Amino acid sequence: MMREKISDGMKKGLVHETGMIAHGRGEAFDYLLGEKTIPPADDAAVAAAAYLKKAKNAVISINGNVAVLSARECVELAETAGAGIEINLFHRTAERVEKLVKFMEGAGARDVLGMEADARIPGLEHDRGKCDRDGIYSADVVLVPLEDGDRCEALKKMGKQVITVDLNPLSRTARTADVTVVDNVVRAIPNITRHIREKHDWNGIIKKWDNRKCLKECLEYIEHRLSSFY
Ligand code: ATP
């Protein structure tokens, strides 16, 4: 079903062709995890909930893959966390941004950002750095699922707290973000929403959070799973 959504999304001009390659890479890692939320990914989802809960101005960055796989779930998360939604694309065209804004509106999103593109993320080439002044540019916390390493690093250099969802615990994005949820976006987003609704010591969770340790635990999980296969 996910493959079909990605493929349909590409035919409709919502997903860039390289999004299909990224999806395949994700599938391979999901296979290694057993296509389920592993314990360290759940811990990371709690940490993501804490950062979103404590944010003054959080924004969820949406690309084509994220939209076609989990538009409704992202809208629900944005509403629960009081976060904004911005369409932000690596392969940006005004036409695709507009299509994705409409797609997100169709899933119930309001005030979707991304069309203005009136600010730049420093250090990125022109089109890749475009963002909205009222959105990602001024956000203190950004959730960037399925993000590219360069852009993740550039957001960190701007002083933002960066949360990502990435099935590859070895990617540059995974290693650069403050919180990396090593899980499929279709499971991770509703899981973060669920945790936001719970009661936790949010400050304590942020204080104790160690992303490197979490990534190590994800790799150890995969290692253990593979070595006990045959
Ligand atoms: P980096 O630049 O961060 O080193 P990359 O070159 O792989 O990594 P992209 O292709 O932009 O960067 O990132 C896409 C990432 O998203 C990949 O790591 C891929 O495993 C992951 N991914 C793809 N589909 C999903 C999904 N459905 N849920 C979670 N992660 C996914």
Short mmCIF file of C-alpha atoms and ligand atoms in Angstrom, two decimals:
data_model
loop_
_atom_site.label_atom_id
_atom_site.label_comp_id
_atom_site.label_asym_id
_atom_site.label_seq_id
_atom_site.Cartn_x
_atom_site.Cartn_y
_atom_site.Cartn_z
CA MET A 1 0.00 0.00 0.00
CA MET A 2 2.81 2.38 0.83
CA ARG A 3 4.54 1.66 -2.48
CA GLU A 4 1.34 2.37 -4.33
CA LYS A 5 0.87 5.68 -2.51
CA ILE A 6 4.40 6.72 -3.46
CA SER A 7 3.94 5.62 -7.05
CA ASP A 8 0.54 7.36 -7.37
CA GLY A 9 2.04 10.41 -5.72
CA MET A 10 4.72 10.54 -8.34
CA LYS A 11 2.21 10.26 -11.18
CA LYS A 12 0.25 13.14 -9.65
CA GLY A 13 3.35 15.31 -9.34
CA LEU A 14 3.40 15.25 -5.53
CA VAL A 15 6.47 13.02 -5.13
CA HIS A 16 9.77 13.71 -6.88
CA GLU A 17 11.30 10.73 -8.72
CA THR A 18 14.15 10.59 -6.22
CA GLY A 19 11.48 10.15 -3.54
CA MET A 20 10.96 6.63 -4.91
CA ILE A 21 14.62 5.83 -4.36
CA ALA A 22 14.49 7.26 -0.83
CA HIS A 23 11.40 5.13 -0.15
CA GLY A 24 13.23 1.98 -1.29
CA ARG A 25 16.12 2.80 1.02
CA GLY A 26 13.63 3.25 3.85
CA GLU A 27 11.94 -0.08 3.10
CA ALA A 28 15.26 -1.89 3.33
CA PHE A 29 15.91 -0.48 6.80
CA ASP A 30 12.33 -1.16 7.88
CA TYR A 31 12.91 -4.79 6.92
CA LEU A 32 15.92 -4.88 9.24
CA LEU A 33 13.82 -3.51 12.10
CA GLY A 34 11.07 -6.09 11.52
CA GLU A 35 8.62 -3.39 10.31
CA LYS A 36 7.67 -2.38 13.82
CA THR A 37 8.41 0.33 16.36
CA ILE A 38 11.45 -0.91 18.26
CA PRO A 39 11.94 0.15 21.93
CA PRO A 40 14.63 2.83 21.30
CA ALA A 41 12.42 4.35 18.57
CA ASP A 42 9.59 4.58 21.06
CA ASP A 43 11.93 6.34 23.54
CA ALA A 44 12.85 8.78 20.77
CA ALA A 45 9.15 9.38 20.06
CA VAL A 46 8.72 10.37 23.72
CA ALA A 47 11.71 12.73 23.43
CA ALA A 48 10.24 14.18 20.22
CA ALA A 49 6.97 14.75 22.08
CA ALA A 50 8.89 16.55 24.86
CA TYR A 51 10.67 18.91 22.43
CA LEU A 52 7.41 19.67 20.62
CA LYS A 53 5.57 20.20 23.87
CA LYS A 54 8.21 22.66 25.12
CA ALA A 55 8.59 24.51 21.81
CA LYS A 56 7.49 28.12 21.51
CA ASN A 57 7.09 27.91 17.77
CA ALA A 58 7.32 24.42 16.30
CA VAL A 59 6.98 23.64 12.59
CA ILE A 60 6.53 20.30 10.85
CA SER A 61 8.28 20.24 7.49
CA ILE A 62 6.46 18.19 4.88
CA ASN A 63 7.85 16.81 1.63
CA GLY A 64 6.14 14.71 -1.05
CA ASN A 65 6.83 11.30 0.54
CA VAL A 66 5.70 12.43 3.99
CA ALA A 67 2.52 13.94 2.56
CA VAL A 68 1.39 10.92 0.55
CA LEU A 69 2.26 8.47 3.34
CA SER A 70 1.00 10.33 6.39
CA ALA A 71 -0.84 13.59 5.62
CA ARG A 72 -3.70 13.04 8.10
CA GLU A 73 -1.34 11.87 10.84
CA CYS A 74 0.80 14.99 10.36
CA VAL A 75 -2.28 17.23 10.58
CA GLU A 76 -3.30 15.52 13.80
CA LEU A 77 0.19 15.90 15.23
CA ALA A 78 0.30 19.59 14.27
CA GLU A 79 -3.05 20.17 15.97
CA THR A 80 -2.07 18.26 19.11
CA ALA A 81 1.33 19.94 19.39
CA GLY A 82 0.12 23.40 18.32
CA ALA A 83 2.70 23.30 15.52
CA GLY A 84 2.65 24.82 12.06
CA ILE A 85 2.92 22.87 8.81
CA GLU A 86 5.25 23.96 6.03
CA ILE A 87 5.78 22.37 2.66
CA ASN A 88 9.53 22.36 2.20
CA LEU A 89 11.09 20.54 -0.71
CA PHE A 90 14.59 19.49 -1.64
CA HIS A 91 13.63 19.52 -5.34
CA ARG A 92 11.49 22.60 -5.14
CA THR A 93 9.15 23.86 -7.84
CA ALA A 94 6.37 26.35 -7.13
CA GLU A 95 3.96 23.96 -8.86
CA ARG A 96 4.78 21.02 -6.61
CA VAL A 97 4.62 23.18 -3.48
CA GLU A 98 1.16 24.36 -4.54
CA LYS A 99 -0.02 20.80 -5.22
CA LEU A 100 1.23 19.68 -1.82
CA VAL A 101 -0.41 22.62 -0.04
CA LYS A 102 -3.73 21.59 -1.63
CA PHE A 103 -3.10 17.95 -0.77
CA MET A 104 -2.47 18.81 2.89
CA GLU A 105 -5.56 21.03 2.94
CA GLY A 106 -7.50 18.07 1.60
CA ALA A 107 -6.27 16.12 4.65
CA GLY A 108 -7.63 18.83 6.96
CA ALA A 109 -4.60 21.14 7.33
CA ARG A 110 -5.18 24.87 7.76
CA ASP A 111 -2.79 27.77 7.11
CA VAL A 112 -0.23 25.58 5.36
CA LEU A 113 3.05 27.47 4.92
CA GLY A 114 5.61 27.13 2.17
CA MET A 115 4.28 29.22 -0.71
CA GLU A 116 5.85 32.51 0.40
CA ALA A 117 9.46 31.31 0.33
CA ASP A 118 10.46 34.76 1.61
CA ALA A 119 13.47 33.63 3.67
CA ARG A 120 16.56 31.47 3.20
CA ILE A 121 18.26 28.81 5.28
CA PRO A 122 21.89 30.03 5.20
CA GLY A 123 24.51 27.74 3.68
CA LEU A 124 22.26 25.99 1.17
CA GLU A 125 22.10 26.67 -2.54
CA HIS A 126 19.29 28.95 -3.66
CA ASP A 127 16.20 26.75 -4.19
CA ARG A 128 17.14 24.24 -1.47
CA GLY A 129 17.41 26.99 1.11
CA LYS A 130 14.01 28.59 0.47
CA CYS A 131 11.59 28.63 3.39
CA ASP A 132 8.89 30.81 4.95
CA ARG A 133 9.89 33.60 7.34
CA ASP A 134 6.86 32.84 9.52
CA GLY A 135 7.52 29.10 9.37
CA ILE A 136 10.78 27.16 9.45
CA TYR A 137 12.90 30.33 9.42
CA SER A 138 11.57 31.58 12.76
CA ALA A 139 10.78 28.20 14.38
CA ASP A 140 12.68 27.11 17.48
CA VAL A 141 11.86 23.41 16.96
CA VAL A 142 11.50 21.77 13.55
CA LEU A 143 10.33 18.27 12.81
CA VAL A 144 11.86 17.26 9.49
CA PRO A 145 10.92 13.67 8.62
CA LEU A 146 12.89 12.05 5.77
CA GLU A 147 15.29 14.96 5.54
CA ASP A 148 18.53 15.35 3.64
CA GLY A 149 21.77 15.58 5.66
CA ASP A 150 22.90 19.00 4.34
CA ARG A 151 19.60 20.63 5.17
CA CYS A 152 19.50 19.06 8.60
CA GLU A 153 22.99 20.41 9.33
CA ALA A 154 22.03 23.85 8.03
CA LEU A 155 19.00 23.95 10.35
CA LYS A 156 21.20 22.97 13.30
CA LYS A 157 23.65 25.77 12.38
CA MET A 158 20.71 28.20 12.61
CA GLY A 159 20.41 27.13 16.27
CA LYS A 160 17.23 25.14 15.88
CA GLN A 161 16.30 22.01 17.71
CA VAL A 162 15.82 19.39 15.04
CA ILE A 163 13.69 16.27 15.30
CA THR A 164 13.76 13.77 12.47
CA VAL A 165 12.11 10.51 11.52
CA ASP A 166 14.55 8.38 9.55
CA LEU A 167 14.63 4.61 9.16
CA ASN A 168 18.37 4.73 8.53
CA PRO A 169 20.20 5.16 11.85
CA LEU A 170 23.44 5.71 9.90
CA SER A 171 22.31 8.64 7.75
CA ARG A 172 23.85 12.05 8.23
CA THR A 173 20.43 13.40 9.15
CA ALA A 174 20.01 10.72 11.82
CA ARG A 175 23.41 11.61 13.28
CA THR A 176 22.93 15.38 13.12
CA ALA A 177 19.44 15.77 14.60
CA ASP A 178 18.76 16.32 18.31
CA VAL A 179 16.14 13.59 18.27
CA THR A 180 16.10 10.79 15.68
CA VAL A 181 13.09 8.51 15.58
CA VAL A 182 14.33 5.41 13.74
CA ASP A 183 10.92 4.26 12.59
CA ASN A 184 8.66 4.39 9.57
CA VAL A 185 6.98 7.78 9.29
CA VAL A 186 3.57 6.04 9.16
CA ARG A 187 4.16 4.61 12.65
CA ALA A 188 6.34 7.36 14.13
CA ILE A 189 4.03 10.35 13.60
CA PRO A 190 0.93 8.87 15.33
CA ASN A 191 3.20 7.52 18.06
CA ILE A 192 4.59 11.01 18.78
CA THR A 193 1.00 12.36 18.87
CA ARG A 194 0.00 9.63 21.32
CA HIS A 195 2.91 10.49 23.62
CA ILE A 196 2.13 14.23 23.56
CA ARG A 197 -1.29 13.39 24.98
CA GLU A 198 0.27 11.52 27.91
CA LYS A 199 1.60 13.06 31.09
CA HIS A 200 5.38 13.06 31.36
CA ASP A 201 8.12 15.06 33.07
CA TRP A 202 8.93 16.80 29.79
CA ASN A 203 11.86 18.88 31.14
CA GLY A 204 13.39 15.78 32.72
CA ILE A 205 13.09 13.85 29.45
CA ILE A 206 14.83 16.62 27.48
CA LYS A 207 17.57 16.92 30.11
CA LYS A 208 18.32 13.20 30.00
CA TRP A 209 17.98 12.72 26.26
CA ASP A 210 21.08 11.24 24.56
CA ASN A 211 20.52 10.82 20.82
CA ARG A 212 23.84 9.05 20.18
CA LYS A 213 22.98 6.44 22.80
CA CYS A 214 19.59 5.94 21.16
CA LEU A 215 21.16 5.47 17.70
CA LYS A 216 23.59 2.98 19.21
CA GLU A 217 20.68 1.05 20.70
CA CYS A 218 18.95 0.98 17.30
CA LEU A 219 22.07 -0.47 15.67
CA GLU A 220 22.47 -2.99 18.46
CA TYR A 221 18.84 -4.03 17.97
CA ILE A 222 19.44 -4.63 14.24
CA GLU A 223 22.72 -6.43 14.95
CA HIS A 224 21.08 -8.73 17.48
CA ARG A 225 18.12 -9.40 15.18
CA LEU A 226 20.39 -10.28 12.25
CA SER A 227 22.73 -12.47 14.25
CA SER A 228 19.84 -14.54 15.60
CA PHE A 229 18.22 -15.08 12.20
CA TYR A 230 19.63 -18.47 11.17
P1 ATP B 1 21.62 11.74 4.51
O1 ATP B 1 21.79 12.84 3.51
O2 ATP B 1 20.88 12.16 5.72
O3 ATP B 1 22.92 10.98 4.85
P2 ATP B 1 20.16 10.32 2.43
O4 ATP B 1 21.08 10.77 1.36
O5 ATP B 1 19.71 8.89 2.42
O6 ATP B 1 20.70 10.58 3.89
P3 ATP B 1 17.54 11.31 1.74
O7 ATP B 1 17.44 10.41 0.60
O8 ATP B 1 17.13 12.71 1.53
O9 ATP B 1 18.96 11.33 2.40
O10 ATP B 1 16.75 10.78 3.01
C1 ATP B 1 15.73 9.97 3.00
C2 ATP B 1 15.86 9.15 4.28
O11 ATP B 1 14.57 8.79 4.69
C3 ATP B 1 16.65 7.85 4.09
O12 ATP B 1 17.57 7.68 5.16
C4 ATP B 1 15.58 6.76 4.13
O13 ATP B 1 16.06 5.59 4.75
C5 ATP B 1 14.52 7.41 4.99
N1 ATP B 1 13.15 6.98 4.69
C6 ATP B 1 12.58 6.71 3.49
N2 ATP B 1 11.29 6.38 3.62
C7 ATP B 1 11.00 6.45 4.93
C8 ATP B 1 9.83 6.26 5.71
N3 ATP B 1 8.68 5.88 5.14
N4 ATP B 1 9.90 6.45 7.04
C9 ATP B 1 11.06 6.84 7.62
N5 ATP B 1 12.21 7.04 6.96
C10 ATP B 1 12.19 6.86 5.64
#
